[in-house]
Amino acid sequence: MMNPSSQEKWLISSGNTRSPDVRLFCFLYAGGNASTYLKWHELLPINWQLNIIQPPGRSSRVFEMPIDCPETHVQEISQHLPAESLA
């Protein structure tokens, strides 16, 4: 069984993933999970990419230790996302 890369664990992407004009990042609300946003790509323009941040302790990552410090959360996200997503 293959282990997902750290990027795949942190980021769920859909829509235009090749050359999007706009990258929309969705962060989960308290108690939420990525499924909240999964259908959004159907409503977005074709040139947009939907990116859902899936932090530890949520949904498929429920057995991982959650991050409770906002600064640490931002550092972890920035380390696990591709550079072009942060530009």
JSON list of N, CA and C in Angstrom, two decimals:
[
{"chain": "A", "resi": 1, "resn": "MET", "atom": "N", "xyz": [0.84, -1.18, 0.00]},
{"chain": "A", "resi": 1, "resn": "MET", "atom": "CA", "xyz": [0.00, 0.00, 0.00]},
{"chain": "A", "resi": 1, "resn": "MET", "atom": "C", "xyz": [0.89, 1.24, 0.00]},
{"chain": "A", "resi": 2, "resn": "MET", "atom": "N", "xyz": [0.62, 2.17, -0.92]},
{"chain": "A", "resi": 2, "resn": "MET", "atom": "CA", "xyz": [1.42, 3.39, -1.01]},
{"chain": "A", "resi": 2, "resn": "MET", "atom": "C", "xyz": [0.98, 4.40, 0.03]},
{"chain": "A", "resi": 3, "resn": "ASN", "atom": "N", "xyz": [1.93, 5.06, 0.63]},
{"chain": "A", "resi": 3, "resn": "ASN", "atom": "CA", "xyz": [1.63, 6.16, 1.54]},
{"chain": "A", "resi": 3, "resn": "ASN", "atom": "C", "xyz": [1.51, 7.43, 0.72]},
{"chain": "A", "resi": 4, "resn": "PRO", "atom": "N", "xyz": [0.49, 8.26, 0.99]},
{"chain": "A", "resi": 4, "resn": "PRO", "atom": "CA", "xyz": [0.38, 9.50, 0.24]},
{"chain": "A", "resi": 4, "resn": "PRO", "atom": "C", "xyz": [1.52, 10.45, 0.62]},
{"chain": "A", "resi": 5, "resn": "SER", "atom": "N", "xyz": [1.92, 11.29, -0.36]},
{"chain": "A", "resi": 5, "resn": "SER", "atom": "CA", "xyz": [2.94, 12.28, -0.07]},
{"chain": "A", "resi": 5, "resn": "SER", "atom": "C", "xyz": [2.39, 13.28, 0.93]},
{"chain": "A", "resi": 6, "resn": "SER", "atom": "N", "xyz": [3.27, 14.05, 1.55]},
{"chain": "A", "resi": 6, "resn": "SER", "atom": "CA", "xyz": [2.81, 15.05, 2.51]},
{"chain": "A", "resi": 6, "resn": "SER", "atom": "C", "xyz": [1.91, 16.07, 1.84]},
{"chain": "A", "resi": 7, "resn": "GLN", "atom": "N", "xyz": [2.20, 16.39, 0.58]},
{"chain": "A", "resi": 7, "resn": "GLN", "atom": "CA", "xyz": [1.35, 17.33, -0.14]},
{"chain": "A", "resi": 7, "resn": "GLN", "atom": "C", "xyz": [-0.04, 16.74, -0.34]},
{"chain": "A", "resi": 8, "resn": "GLU", "atom": "N", "xyz": [-0.13, 15.48, -0.72]},
{"chain": "A", "resi": 8, "resn": "GLU", "atom": "CA", "xyz": [-1.42, 14.84, -0.92]},
{"chain": "A", "resi": 8, "resn": "GLU", "atom": "C", "xyz": [-2.21, 14.74, 0.38]},
{"chain": "A", "resi": 9, "resn": "LYS", "atom": "N", "xyz": [-1.52, 14.62, 1.49]},
{"chain": "A", "resi": 9, "resn": "LYS", "atom": "CA", "xyz": [-2.20, 14.55, 2.77]},
{"chain": "A", "resi": 9, "resn": "LYS", "atom": "C", "xyz": [-2.77, 15.92, 3.15]},
{"chain": "A", "resi": 10, "resn": "TRP", "atom": "N", "xyz": [-2.05, 16.98, 2.86]},
{"chain": "A", "resi": 10, "resn": "TRP", "atom": "CA", "xyz": [-2.44, 18.32, 3.26]},
{"chain": "A", "resi": 10, "resn": "TRP", "atom": "C", "xyz": [-3.40, 18.99, 2.28]},
{"chain": "A", "resi": 11, "resn": "LEU", "atom": "N", "xyz": [-3.36, 18.62, 1.02]},
{"chain": "A", "resi": 11, "resn": "LEU", "atom": "CA", "xyz": [-4.07, 19.38, -0.01]},
{"chain": "A", "resi": 11, "resn": "LEU", "atom": "C", "xyz": [-4.90, 18.46, -0.90]},
{"chain": "A", "resi": 12, "resn": "ILE", "atom": "N", "xyz": [-6.19, 18.76, -0.99]},
{"chain": "A", "resi": 12, "resn": "ILE", "atom": "CA", "xyz": [-7.08, 18.06, -1.91]},
{"chain": "A", "resi": 12, "resn": "ILE", "atom": "C", "xyz": [-7.42, 19.07, -3.00]},
{"chain": "A", "resi": 13, "resn": "SER", "atom": "N", "xyz": [-7.06, 18.75, -4.25]},
{"chain": "A", "resi": 13, "resn": "SER", "atom": "CA", "xyz": [-7.26, 19.69, -5.36]},
{"chain": "A", "resi": 13, "resn": "SER", "atom": "C", "xyz": [-8.21, 19.11, -6.39]},
{"chain": "A", "resi": 14, "resn": "SER", "atom": "N", "xyz": [-8.99, 20.00, -7.00]},
{"chain": "A", "resi": 14, "resn": "SER", "atom": "CA", "xyz": [-9.85, 19.60, -8.11]},
{"chain": "A", "resi": 14, "resn": "SER", "atom": "C", "xyz": [-10.05, 20.79, -9.03]},
{"chain": "A", "resi": 15, "resn": "GLY", "atom": "N", "xyz": [-10.67, 20.53, -10.17]},
{"chain": "A", "resi": 15, "resn": "GLY", "atom": "CA", "xyz": [-10.86, 21.58, -11.15]},
{"chain": "A", "resi": 15, "resn": "GLY", "atom": "C", "xyz": [-9.63, 21.66, -12.05]},
{"chain": "A", "resi": 16, "resn": "ASN", "atom": "N", "xyz": [-9.30, 22.85, -12.51]},
{"chain": "A", "resi": 16, "resn": "ASN", "atom": "CA", "xyz": [-8.18, 23.06, -13.42]},
{"chain": "A", "resi": 16, "resn": "ASN", "atom": "C", "xyz": [-6.87, 22.97, -12.64]},
{"chain": "A", "resi": 17, "resn": "THR", "atom": "N", "xyz": [-6.22, 21.82, -12.69]},
{"chain": "A", "resi": 17, "resn": "THR", "atom": "CA", "xyz": [-4.99, 21.64, -11.93]},
{"chain": "A", "resi": 17, "resn": "THR", "atom": "C", "xyz": [-3.74, 21.83, -12.79]},
{"chain": "A", "resi": 18, "resn": "ARG", "atom": "N", "xyz": [-3.90, 22.04, -14.10]},
{"chain": "A", "resi": 18, "resn": "ARG", "atom": "CA", "xyz": [-2.74, 22.20, -14.98]},
{"chain": "A", "resi": 18, "resn": "ARG", "atom": "C", "xyz": [-2.24, 23.64, -15.03]},
{"chain": "A", "resi": 19, "resn": "SER", "atom": "N", "xyz": [-3.09, 24.56, -15.34]},
{"chain": "A", "resi": 19, "resn": "SER", "atom": "CA", "xyz": [-2.67, 25.96, -15.46]},
{"chain": "A", "resi": 19, "resn": "SER", "atom": "C", "xyz": [-3.80, 26.89, -15.04]},
{"chain": "A", "resi": 20, "resn": "PRO", "atom": "N", "xyz": [-4.17, 26.87, -13.77]},
{"chain": "A", "resi": 20, "resn": "PRO", "atom": "CA", "xyz": [-5.28, 27.71, -13.32]},
{"chain": "A", "resi": 20, "resn": "PRO", "atom": "C", "xyz": [-4.91, 29.19, -13.31]},
{"chain": "A", "resi": 21, "resn": "ASP", "atom": "N", "xyz": [-5.89, 30.03, -13.60]},
{"chain": "A", "resi": 21, "resn": "ASP", "atom": "CA", "xyz": [-5.70, 31.47, -13.47]},
{"chain": "A", "resi": 21, "resn": "ASP", "atom": "C", "xyz": [-5.91, 31.89, -12.02]},
{"chain": "A", "resi": 22, "resn": "VAL", "atom": "N", "xyz": [-6.75, 31.13, -11.31]},
{"chain": "A", "resi": 22, "resn": "VAL", "atom": "CA", "xyz": [-7.05, 31.43, -9.91]},
{"chain": "A", "resi": 22, "resn": "VAL", "atom": "C", "xyz": [-6.97, 30.14, -9.11]},
{"chain": "A", "resi": 23, "resn": "ARG", "atom": "N", "xyz": [-6.30, 30.22, -7.97]},
{"chain": "A", "resi": 23, "resn": "ARG", "atom": "CA", "xyz": [-6.25, 29.09, -7.03]},
{"chain": "A", "resi": 23, "resn": "ARG", "atom": "C", "xyz": [-7.01, 29.51, -5.78]},
{"chain": "A", "resi": 24, "resn": "LEU", "atom": "N", "xyz": [-8.11, 28.81, -5.52]},
{"chain": "A", "resi": 24, "resn": "LEU", "atom": "CA", "xyz": [-8.93, 29.08, -4.34]},
{"chain": "A", "resi": 24, "resn": "LEU", "atom": "C", "xyz": [-8.56, 28.08, -3.26]},
{"chain": "A", "resi": 25, "resn": "PHE", "atom": "N", "xyz": [-8.17, 28.58, -2.07]},
{"chain": "A", "resi": 25, "resn": "PHE", "atom": "CA", "xyz": [-7.82, 27.73, -0.94]},
{"chain": "A", "resi": 25, "resn": "PHE", "atom": "C", "xyz": [-8.92, 27.80, 0.09]},
{"chain": "A", "resi": 26, "resn": "CYS", "atom": "N", "xyz": [-9.42, 26.65, 0.50]},
{"chain": "A", "resi": 26, "resn": "CYS", "atom": "CA", "xyz": [-10.48, 26.57, 1.49]},
{"chain": "A", "resi": 26, "resn": "CYS", "atom": "C", "xyz": [-9.93, 25.93, 2.76]},
{"chain": "A", "resi": 27, "resn": "PHE", "atom": "N", "xyz": [-10.15, 26.61, 3.87]},
{"chain": "A", "resi": 27, "resn": "PHE", "atom": "CA", "xyz": [-9.74, 26.10, 5.17]},
{"chain": "A", "resi": 27, "resn": "PHE", "atom": "C", "xyz": [-10.99, 25.62, 5.90]},
{"chain": "A", "resi": 28, "resn": "LEU", "atom": "N", "xyz": [-10.83, 24.58, 6.67]},
{"chain": "A", "resi": 28, "resn": "LEU", "atom": "CA", "xyz": [-11.97, 23.98, 7.35]},
{"chain": "A", "resi": 28, "resn": "LEU", "atom": "C", "xyz": [-12.40, 24.81, 8.56]},
{"chain": "A", "resi": 29, "resn": "TYR", "atom": "N", "xyz": [-13.68, 24.86, 8.78]},
{"chain": "A", "resi": 29, "resn": "TYR", "atom": "CA", "xyz": [-14.21, 25.51, 9.97]},
{"chain": "A", "resi": 29, "resn": "TYR", "atom": "C", "xyz": [-14.20, 24.50, 11.11]},
{"chain": "A", "resi": 30, "resn": "ALA", "atom": "N", "xyz": [-14.44, 24.93, 12.32]},
{"chain": "A", "resi": 30, "resn": "ALA", "atom": "CA", "xyz": [-14.42, 24.05, 13.49]},
{"chain": "A", "resi": 30, "resn": "ALA", "atom": "C", "xyz": [-15.38, 22.88, 13.28]},
{"chain": "A", "resi": 31, "resn": "GLY", "atom": "N", "xyz": [-14.85, 21.68, 13.34]},
{"chain": "A", "resi": 31, "resn": "GLY", "atom": "CA", "xyz": [-15.67, 20.48, 13.18]},
{"chain": "A", "resi": 31, "resn": "GLY", "atom": "C", "xyz": [-15.92, 20.08, 11.74]},
{"chain": "A", "resi": 32, "resn": "GLY", "atom": "N", "xyz": [-15.47, 20.87, 10.78]},
{"chain": "A", "resi": 32, "resn": "GLY", "atom": "CA", "xyz": [-15.72, 20.58, 9.36]},
{"chain": "A", "resi": 32, "resn": "GLY", "atom": "C", "xyz": [-14.68, 19.65, 8.77]},
{"chain": "A", "resi": 33, "resn": "ASN", "atom": "N", "xyz": [-14.96, 19.20, 7.54]},
{"chain": "A", "resi": 33, "resn": "ASN", "atom": "CA", "xyz": [-13.98, 18.40, 6.81]},
{"chain": "A", "resi": 33, "resn": "ASN", "atom": "C", "xyz": [-14.07, 18.74, 5.32]},
{"chain": "A", "resi": 34, "resn": "ALA", "atom": "N", "xyz": [-13.19, 18.18, 4.55]},
{"chain": "A", "resi": 34, "resn": "ALA", "atom": "CA", "xyz": [-13.05, 18.53, 3.14]},
{"chain": "A", "resi": 34, "resn": "ALA", "atom": "C", "xyz": [-14.31, 18.28, 2.32]},
{"chain": "A", "resi": 35, "resn": "SER", "atom": "N", "xyz": [-15.13, 17.35, 2.72]},
{"chain": "A", "resi": 35, "resn": "SER", "atom": "CA", "xyz": [-16.33, 17.05, 1.94]},
{"chain": "A", "resi": 35, "resn": "SER", "atom": "C", "xyz": [-17.26, 18.25, 1.80]},
{"chain": "A", "resi": 36, "resn": "THR", "atom": "N", "xyz": [-17.15, 19.19, 2.73]},
{"chain": "A", "resi": 36, "resn": "THR", "atom": "CA", "xyz": [-17.94, 20.42, 2.66]},
{"chain": "A", "resi": 36, "resn": "THR", "atom": "C", "xyz": [-17.72, 21.16, 1.35]},
{"chain": "A", "resi": 37, "resn": "TYR", "atom": "N", "xyz": [-16.50, 21.13, 0.84]},
{"chain": "A", "resi": 37, "resn": "TYR", "atom": "CA", "xyz": [-16.12, 21.93, -0.32]},
{"chain": "A", "resi": 37, "resn": "TYR", "atom": "C", "xyz": [-15.99, 21.13, -1.62]},
{"chain": "A", "resi": 38, "resn": "LEU", "atom": "N", "xyz": [-16.09, 19.82, -1.57]},
{"chain": "A", "resi": 38, "resn": "LEU", "atom": "CA", "xyz": [-15.79, 19.00, -2.74]},
{"chain": "A", "resi": 38, "resn": "LEU", "atom": "C", "xyz": [-16.62, 19.34, -3.98]},
{"chain": "A", "resi": 39, "resn": "LYS", "atom": "N", "xyz": [-17.86, 19.70, -3.82]},
{"chain": "A", "resi": 39, "resn": "LYS", "atom": "CA", "xyz": [-18.71, 20.00, -4.98]},
{"chain": "A", "resi": 39, "resn": "LYS", "atom": "C", "xyz": [-18.52, 21.42, -5.51]},
{"chain": "A", "resi": 40, "resn": "TRP", "atom": "N", "xyz": [-17.79, 22.24, -4.79]},
{"chain": "A", "resi": 40, "resn": "TRP", "atom": "CA", "xyz": [-17.61, 23.63, -5.22]},
{"chain": "A", "resi": 40, "resn": "TRP", "atom": "C", "xyz": [-16.98, 23.75, -6.60]},
{"chain": "A", "resi": 41, "resn": "HIS", "atom": "N", "xyz": [-16.09, 22.81, -6.97]},
{"chain": "A", "resi": 41, "resn": "HIS", "atom": "CA", "xyz": [-15.42, 22.94, -8.27]},
{"chain": "A", "resi": 41, "resn": "HIS", "atom": "C", "xyz": [-16.42, 22.93, -9.43]},
{"chain": "A", "resi": 42, "resn": "GLU", "atom": "N", "xyz": [-17.58, 22.31, -9.23]},
{"chain": "A", "resi": 42, "resn": "GLU", "atom": "CA", "xyz": [-18.61, 22.29, -10.27]},
{"chain": "A", "resi": 42, "resn": "GLU", "atom": "C", "xyz": [-19.21, 23.68, -10.48]},
{"chain": "A", "resi": 43, "resn": "LEU", "atom": "N", "xyz": [-19.12, 24.54, -9.47]},
{"chain": "A", "resi": 43, "resn": "LEU", "atom": "CA", "xyz": [-19.70, 25.88, -9.53]},
{"chain": "A", "resi": 43, "resn": "LEU", "atom": "C", "xyz": [-18.70, 26.95, -9.93]},
{"chain": "A", "resi": 44, "resn": "LEU", "atom": "N", "xyz": [-17.42, 26.61, -9.91]},
{"chain": "A", "resi": 44, "resn": "LEU", "atom": "CA", "xyz": [-16.37, 27.57, -10.19]},
{"chain": "A", "resi": 44, "resn": "LEU", "atom": "C", "xyz": [-16.07, 27.66, -11.69]},
{"chain": "A", "resi": 45, "resn": "PRO", "atom": "N", "xyz": [-15.55, 28.79, -12.14]},
{"chain": "A", "resi": 45, "resn": "PRO", "atom": "CA", "xyz": [-15.16, 28.91, -13.55]},
{"chain": "A", "resi": 45, "resn": "PRO", "atom": "C", "xyz": [-14.12, 27.85, -13.92]},
{"chain": "A", "resi": 46, "resn": "ILE", "atom": "N", "xyz": [-14.06, 27.50, -15.18]},
{"chain": "A", "resi": 46, "resn": "ILE", "atom": "CA", "xyz": [-13.18, 26.44, -15.68]},
{"chain": "A", "resi": 46, "resn": "ILE", "atom": "C", "xyz": [-11.70, 26.73, -15.43]},
{"chain": "A", "resi": 47, "resn": "ASN", "atom": "N", "xyz": [-11.34, 28.00, -15.34]},
{"chain": "A", "resi": 47, "resn": "ASN", "atom": "CA", "xyz": [-9.93, 28.36, -15.17]},
{"chain": "A", "resi": 47, "resn": "ASN", "atom": "C", "xyz": [-9.51, 28.48, -13.70]},
{"chain": "A", "resi": 48, "resn": "TRP", "atom": "N", "xyz": [-10.34, 27.99, -12.80]},
{"chain": "A", "resi": 48, "resn": "TRP", "atom": "CA", "xyz": [-10.05, 28.03, -11.36]},
{"chain": "A", "resi": 48, "resn": "TRP", "atom": "C", "xyz": [-9.66, 26.64, -10.87]},
{"chain": "A", "resi": 49, "resn": "GLN", "atom": "N", "xyz": [-8.82, 26.62, -9.86]},
{"chain": "A", "resi": 49, "resn": "GLN", "atom": "CA", "xyz": [-8.44, 25.39, -9.17]},
{"chain": "A", "resi": 49, "resn": "GLN", "atom": "C", "xyz": [-8.92, 25.49, -7.72]},
{"chain": "A", "resi": 50, "resn": "LEU", "atom": "N", "xyz": [-9.60, 24.47, -7.27]},
{"chain": "A", "resi": 50, "resn": "LEU", "atom": "CA", "xyz": [-10.07, 24.40, -5.89]},
{"chain": "A", "resi": 50, "resn": "LEU", "atom": "C", "xyz": [-9.07, 23.60, -5.07]},
{"chain": "A", "resi": 51, "resn": "ASN", "atom": "N", "xyz": [-8.61, 24.15, -3.96]},
{"chain": "A", "resi": 51, "resn": "ASN", "atom": "CA", "xyz": [-7.64, 23.50, -3.08]},
{"chain": "A", "resi": 51, "resn": "ASN", "atom": "C", "xyz": [-8.21, 23.51, -1.67]},
{"chain": "A", "resi": 52, "resn": "ILE", "atom": "N", "xyz": [-8.39, 22.33, -1.12]},
{"chain": "A", "resi": 52, "resn": "ILE", "atom": "CA", "xyz": [-8.94, 22.21, 0.23]},
{"chain": "A", "resi": 52, "resn": "ILE", "atom": "C", "xyz": [-7.83, 21.75, 1.16]},
{"chain": "A", "resi": 53, "resn": "ILE", "atom": "N", "xyz": [-7.59, 22.52, 2.20]},
{"chain": "A", "resi": 53, "resn": "ILE", "atom": "CA", "xyz": [-6.57, 22.18, 3.19]},
{"chain": "A", "resi": 53, "resn": "ILE", "atom": "C", "xyz": [-7.15, 21.15, 4.14]},
{"chain": "A", "resi": 54, "resn": "GLN", "atom": "N", "xyz": [-6.47, 20.02, 4.26]},
{"chain": "A", "resi": 54, "resn": "GLN", "atom": "CA", "xyz": [-6.92, 18.94, 5.15]},
{"chain": "A", "resi": 54, "resn": "GLN", "atom": "C", "xyz": [-5.87, 18.74, 6.24]},
{"chain": "A", "resi": 55, "resn": "PRO", "atom": "N", "xyz": [-6.03, 19.41, 7.38]},
{"chain": "A", "resi": 55, "resn": "PRO", "atom": "CA", "xyz": [-5.02, 19.32, 8.44]},
{"chain": "A", "resi": 55, "resn": "PRO", "atom": "C", "xyz": [-5.12, 18.01, 9.23]},
{"chain": "A", "resi": 56, "resn": "PRO", "atom": "N", "xyz": [-4.07, 17.70, 9.99]},
{"chain": "A", "resi": 56, "resn": "PRO", "atom": "CA", "xyz": [-4.11, 16.52, 10.85]},
{"chain": "A", "resi": 56, "resn": "PRO", "atom": "C", "xyz": [-5.28, 16.61, 11.83]},
{"chain": "A", "resi": 57, "resn": "GLY", "atom": "N", "xyz": [-5.85, 15.46, 12.11]},
{"chain": "A", "resi": 57, "resn": "GLY", "atom": "CA", "xyz": [-6.96, 15.39, 13.05]},
{"chain": "A", "resi": 57, "resn": "GLY", "atom": "C", "xyz": [-8.32, 15.52, 12.41]},
{"chain": "A", "resi": 58, "resn": "ARG", "atom": "N", "xyz": [-8.36, 15.69, 11.08]},
{"chain": "A", "resi": 58, "resn": "ARG", "atom": "CA", "xyz": [-9.64, 15.84, 10.37]},
{"chain": "A", "resi": 58, "resn": "ARG", "atom": "C", "xyz": [-9.81, 14.75, 9.32]},
{"chain": "A", "resi": 59, "resn": "SER", "atom": "N", "xyz": [-11.05, 14.30, 9.15]},
{"chain": "A", "resi": 59, "resn": "SER", "atom": "CA", "xyz": [-11.47, 13.38, 8.09]},
{"chain": "A", "resi": 59, "resn": "SER", "atom": "C", "xyz": [-10.50, 12.20, 7.94]},
{"chain": "A", "resi": 60, "resn": "SER", "atom": "N", "xyz": [-9.86, 12.07, 6.77]},
{"chain": "A", "resi": 60, "resn": "SER", "atom": "CA", "xyz": [-8.97, 10.92, 6.53]},
{"chain": "A", "resi": 60, "resn": "SER", "atom": "C", "xyz": [-7.72, 10.96, 7.41]},
{"chain": "A", "resi": 61, "resn": "ARG", "atom": "N", "xyz": [-7.49, 12.09, 8.08]},
{"chain": "A", "resi": 61, "resn": "ARG", "atom": "CA", "xyz": [-6.31, 12.23, 8.95]},
{"chain": "A", "resi": 61, "resn": "ARG", "atom": "C", "xyz": [-6.71, 12.26, 10.42]},
{"chain": "A", "resi": 62, "resn": "VAL", "atom": "N", "xyz": [-7.86, 11.69, 10.74]},
{"chain": "A", "resi": 62, "resn": "VAL", "atom": "CA", "xyz": [-8.43, 11.76, 12.09]},
{"chain": "A", "resi": 62, "resn": "VAL", "atom": "C", "xyz": [-7.52, 11.15, 13.16]},
{"chain": "A", "resi": 63, "resn": "PHE", "atom": "N", "xyz": [-6.69, 10.20, 12.79]},
{"chain": "A", "resi": 63, "resn": "PHE", "atom": "CA", "xyz": [-5.84, 9.54, 13.78]},
{"chain": "A", "resi": 63, "resn": "PHE", "atom": "C", "xyz": [-4.49, 10.23, 13.97]},
{"chain": "A", "resi": 64, "resn": "GLU", "atom": "N", "xyz": [-4.28, 11.33, 13.25]},
{"chain": "A", "resi": 64, "resn": "GLU", "atom": "CA", "xyz": [-3.05, 12.11, 13.43]},
{"chain": "A", "resi": 64, "resn": "GLU", "atom": "C", "xyz": [-3.30, 13.18, 14.49]},
{"chain": "A", "resi": 65, "resn": "MET", "atom": "N", "xyz": [-2.25, 13.58, 15.18]},
{"chain": "A", "resi": 65, "resn": "MET", "atom": "CA", "xyz": [-2.35, 14.59, 16.23]},
{"chain": "A", "resi": 65, "resn": "MET", "atom": "C", "xyz": [-2.72, 15.95, 15.62]},
{"chain": "A", "resi": 66, "resn": "PRO", "atom": "N", "xyz": [-3.83, 16.54, 16.05]},
{"chain": "A", "resi": 66, "resn": "PRO", "atom": "CA", "xyz": [-4.21, 17.87, 15.53]},
{"chain": "A", "resi": 66, "resn": "PRO", "atom": "C", "xyz": [-3.21, 18.94, 15.95]},
{"chain": "A", "resi": 67, "resn": "ILE", "atom": "N", "xyz": [-3.17, 19.99, 15.16]},
{"chain": "A", "resi": 67, "resn": "ILE", "atom": "CA", "xyz": [-2.32, 21.15, 15.48]},
{"chain": "A", "resi": 67, "resn": "ILE", "atom": "C", "xyz": [-3.21, 22.18, 16.15]},
{"chain": "A", "resi": 68, "resn": "ASP", "atom": "N", "xyz": [-2.83, 22.61, 17.33]},
{"chain": "A", "resi": 68, "resn": "ASP", "atom": "CA", "xyz": [-3.68, 23.56, 18.05]},
{"chain": "A", "resi": 68, "resn": "ASP", "atom": "C", "xyz": [-3.08, 24.97, 18.12]},
{"chain": "A", "resi": 69, "resn": "CYS", "atom": "N", "xyz": [-1.94, 25.19, 17.51]},
{"chain": "A", "resi": 69, "resn": "CYS", "atom": "CA", "xyz": [-1.29, 26.49, 17.51]},
{"chain": "A", "resi": 69, "resn": "CYS", "atom": "C", "xyz": [-1.39, 27.09, 16.10]},
{"chain": "A", "resi": 70, "resn": "PRO", "atom": "N", "xyz": [-2.02, 28.25, 15.94]},
{"chain": "A", "resi": 70, "resn": "PRO", "atom": "CA", "xyz": [-2.17, 28.85, 14.60]},
{"chain": "A", "resi": 70, "resn": "PRO", "atom": "C", "xyz": [-0.84, 29.08, 13.88]},
{"chain": "A", "resi": 71, "resn": "GLU", "atom": "N", "xyz": [0.18, 29.51, 14.58]},
{"chain": "A", "resi": 71, "resn": "GLU", "atom": "CA", "xyz": [1.48, 29.76, 13.95]},
{"chain": "A", "resi": 71, "resn": "GLU", "atom": "C", "xyz": [2.08, 28.46, 13.41]},
{"chain": "A", "resi": 72, "resn": "THR", "atom": "N", "xyz": [1.99, 27.41, 14.19]},
{"chain": "A", "resi": 72, "resn": "THR", "atom": "CA", "xyz": [2.48, 26.10, 13.75]},
{"chain": "A", "resi": 72, "resn": "THR", "atom": "C", "xyz": [1.68, 25.61, 12.55]},
{"chain": "A", "resi": 73, "resn": "HIS", "atom": "N", "xyz": [0.38, 25.83, 12.58]},
{"chain": "A", "resi": 73, "resn": "HIS", "atom": "CA", "xyz": [-0.48, 25.41, 11.47]},
{"chain": "A", "resi": 73, "resn": "HIS", "atom": "C", "xyz": [-0.05, 26.09, 10.17]},
{"chain": "A", "resi": 74, "resn": "VAL", "atom": "N", "xyz": [0.19, 27.38, 10.21]},
{"chain": "A", "resi": 74, "resn": "VAL", "atom": "CA", "xyz": [0.63, 28.11, 9.02]},
{"chain": "A", "resi": 74, "resn": "VAL", "atom": "C", "xyz": [1.99, 27.59, 8.54]},
{"chain": "A", "resi": 75, "resn": "GLN", "atom": "N", "xyz": [2.91, 27.37, 9.46]},
{"chain": "A", "resi": 75, "resn": "GLN", "atom": "CA", "xyz": [4.23, 26.84, 9.08]},
{"chain": "A", "resi": 75, "resn": "GLN", "atom": "C", "xyz": [4.11, 25.48, 8.41]},
{"chain": "A", "resi": 76, "resn": "GLU", "atom": "N", "xyz": [3.30, 24.61, 8.99]},
{"chain": "A", "resi": 76, "resn": "GLU", "atom": "CA", "xyz": [3.12, 23.26, 8.42]},
{"chain": "A", "resi": 76, "resn": "GLU", "atom": "C", "xyz": [2.49, 23.32, 7.03]},
{"chain": "A", "resi": 77, "resn": "ILE", "atom": "N", "xyz": [1.47, 24.14, 6.87]},
{"chain": "A", "resi": 77, "resn": "ILE", "atom": "CA", "xyz": [0.82, 24.26, 5.57]},
{"chain": "A", "resi": 77, "resn": "ILE", "atom": "C", "xyz": [1.82, 24.74, 4.53]},
{"chain": "A", "resi": 78, "resn": "SER", "atom": "N", "xyz": [2.58, 25.77, 4.85]},
{"chain": "A", "resi": 78, "resn": "SER", "atom": "CA", "xyz": [3.52, 26.33, 3.88]},
{"chain": "A", "resi": 78, "resn": "SER", "atom": "C", "xyz": [4.62, 25.34, 3.51]},
{"chain": "A", "resi": 79, "resn": "GLN", "atom": "N", "xyz": [4.98, 24.45, 4.40]},
{"chain": "A", "resi": 79, "resn": "GLN", "atom": "CA", "xyz": [6.01, 23.44, 4.11]},
{"chain": "A", "resi": 79, "resn": "GLN", "atom": "C", "xyz": [5.51, 22.30, 3.25]},
{"chain": "A", "resi": 80, "resn": "HIS", "atom": "N", "xyz": [4.21, 22.06, 3.25]},
{"chain": "A", "resi": 80, "resn": "HIS", "atom": "CA", "xyz": [3.67, 20.90, 2.56]},
{"chain": "A", "resi": 80, "resn": "HIS", "atom": "C", "xyz": [2.96, 21.21, 1.24]},
{"chain": "A", "resi": 81, "resn": "LEU", "atom": "N", "xyz": [2.83, 22.47, 0.91]},
{"chain": "A", "resi": 81, "resn": "LEU", "atom": "CA", "xyz": [2.18, 22.83, -0.34]},
{"chain": "A", "resi": 81, "resn": "LEU", "atom": "C", "xyz": [3.23, 23.12, -1.40]},
{"chain": "A", "resi": 82, "resn": "PRO", "atom": "N", "xyz": [2.89, 22.88, -2.67]},
{"chain": "A", "resi": 82, "resn": "PRO", "atom": "CA", "xyz": [3.84, 23.17, -3.73]},
{"chain": "A", "resi": 82, "resn": "PRO", "atom": "C", "xyz": [4.11, 24.67, -3.83]},
{"chain": "A", "resi": 83, "resn": "ALA", "atom": "N", "xyz": [5.32, 25.04, -4.21]},
{"chain": "A", "resi": 83, "resn": "ALA", "atom": "CA", "xyz": [5.74, 26.45, -4.26]},
{"chain": "A", "resi": 83, "resn": "ALA", "atom": "C", "xyz": [4.82, 27.28, -5.15]},
{"chain": "A", "resi": 84, "resn": "GLU", "atom": "N", "xyz": [4.36, 26.73, -6.28]},
{"chain": "A", "resi": 84, "resn": "GLU", "atom": "CA", "xyz": [3.50, 27.50, -7.18]},
{"chain": "A", "resi": 84, "resn": "GLU", "atom": "C", "xyz": [2.15, 27.84, -6.55]},
{"chain": "A", "resi": 85, "resn": "SER", "atom": "N", "xyz": [1.76, 27.09, -5.55]},
{"chain": "A", "resi": 85, "resn": "SER", "atom": "CA", "xyz": [0.51, 27.38, -4.85]},
{"chain": "A", "resi": 85, "resn": "SER", "atom": "C", "xyz": [0.65, 28.59, -3.93]},
{"chain": "A", "resi": 86, "resn": "LEU", "atom": "N", "xyz": [1.86, 28.85, -3.51]},
{"chain": "A", "resi": 86, "resn": "LEU", "atom": "CA", "xyz": [2.10, 29.93, -2.57]},
{"chain": "A", "resi": 86, "resn": "LEU", "atom": "C", "xyz": [2.50, 31.23, -3.26]},
{"chain": "A", "resi": 87, "resn": "ALA", "atom": "N", "xyz": [2.70, 31.18, -4.57]},
{"chain": "A", "resi": 87, "resn": "ALA", "atom": "CA", "xyz": [3.13, 32.38, -5.32]},
{"chain": "A", "resi": 87, "resn": "ALA", "atom": "C", "xyz": [1.97, 33.32, -5.56]}
]
